[in-house]
């Protein structure tokens, strides 16, 4: 837990969130400013600031983030039509919350390349 981290506070239940899935590794909740009909953030319970801070010992954890995305995509009926998962890193990618999070976006045709 990092004291001034918004997403650690969501994990701890100190900041409310619309949680759609959680297990011992991850918590998933709806983005407060959704960019698609379905926009869920999947975060590890453990505080890791950016992709740059991942260590080899986090490999399973990253796998659990993707398995959660797969599960939620199924529940949200996105699996067949498709969806996108994105993890932004630092300034050029527009990262604003420095606790890694996997965006799960779907429910509309998504443009490529991204802006
Ligand atoms: P980033 O730009 O860092 O990849 O994504 C951060 C995301 O967190 C943004 O899509 C933003 O809308 C979302 N977000 C920021 N603050 C909150 C909050 O308090 N609650 C929720 N549910 N999402 C948030
Ligand atoms: Zn954190």
mmCIF file with all atom_site columns, C-alpha atoms in Angstrom, residues 36-38 69 73-74 76-85 104-110:
data_model
loop_
_atom_site.group_PDB
_atom_site.id
_atom_site.type_symbol
_atom_site.label_atom_id
_atom_site.label_alt_id
_atom_site.label_comp_id
_atom_site.label_asym_id
_atom_site.label_entity_id
_atom_site.label_seq_id
_atom_site.pdbx_PDB_ins_code
_atom_site.Cartn_x
_atom_site.Cartn_y
_atom_site.Cartn_z
_atom_site.occupancy
_atom_site.B_iso_or_equiv
_atom_site.pdbx_formal_charge
_atom_site.auth_seq_id
_atom_site.auth_comp_id
_atom_site.auth_asym_id
_atom_site.auth_atom_id
_atom_site.pdbx_PDB_model_num
ATOM 1  C CA . UNK A 1 36  ? -16.510 3.096   -24.281 1.00 0.00 ? 36  UNK A CA 1
ATOM 2  C CA . UNK A 1 37  ? -19.795 1.451   -23.213 1.00 0.00 ? 37  UNK A CA 1
ATOM 3  C CA . UNK A 1 38  ? -17.685 -0.983  -21.180 1.00 0.00 ? 38  UNK A CA 1
ATOM 4  C CA . UNK A 1 69  ? -9.846  -9.195  -18.240 1.00 0.00 ? 69  UNK A CA 1
ATOM 5  C CA . UNK A 1 73  ? -15.068 -9.645  -21.124 1.00 0.00 ? 73  UNK A CA 1
ATOM 6  C CA . UNK A 1 74  ? -17.100 -12.849 -21.001 1.00 0.00 ? 74  UNK A CA 1
ATOM 7  C CA . UNK A 1 76  ? -19.923 -8.289  -20.270 1.00 0.00 ? 76  UNK A CA 1
ATOM 8  C CA . UNK A 1 77  ? -20.660 -10.268 -23.492 1.00 0.00 ? 77  UNK A CA 1
ATOM 9  C CA . UNK A 1 78  ? -17.630 -8.825  -25.294 1.00 0.00 ? 78  UNK A CA 1
ATOM 10 C CA . UNK A 1 79  ? -15.692 -12.009 -25.992 1.00 0.00 ? 79  UNK A CA 1
ATOM 11 C CA . UNK A 1 80  ? -17.076 -12.739 -29.467 1.00 0.00 ? 80  UNK A CA 1
ATOM 12 C CA . UNK A 1 81  ? -17.406 -9.198  -30.795 1.00 0.00 ? 81  UNK A CA 1
ATOM 13 C CA . UNK A 1 82  ? -14.064 -8.107  -29.363 1.00 0.00 ? 82  UNK A CA 1
ATOM 14 C CA . UNK A 1 83  ? -12.494 -5.665  -26.983 1.00 0.00 ? 83  UNK A CA 1
ATOM 15 C CA . UNK A 1 84  ? -9.198  -3.945  -26.253 1.00 0.00 ? 84  UNK A CA 1
ATOM 16 C CA . UNK A 1 85  ? -6.806  -4.135  -23.295 1.00 0.00 ? 85  UNK A CA 1
ATOM 17 C CA . UNK A 1 104 ? -10.621 -3.184  -20.687 1.00 0.00 ? 104 UNK A CA 1
ATOM 18 C CA . UNK A 1 105 ? -12.577 -1.314  -23.372 1.00 0.00 ? 105 UNK A CA 1
ATOM 19 C CA . UNK A 1 106 ? -15.441 -2.606  -25.468 1.00 0.00 ? 106 UNK A CA 1
ATOM 20 C CA . UNK A 1 107 ? -19.012 -2.307  -26.626 1.00 0.00 ? 107 UNK A CA 1
ATOM 21 C CA . UNK A 1 108 ? -18.252 -0.172  -29.702 1.00 0.00 ? 108 UNK A CA 1
ATOM 22 C CA . UNK A 1 109 ? -15.959 -0.271  -32.734 1.00 0.00 ? 109 UNK A CA 1
ATOM 23 C CA . UNK A 1 110 ? -12.564 0.937   -31.463 1.00 0.00 ? 110 UNK A CA 1
#
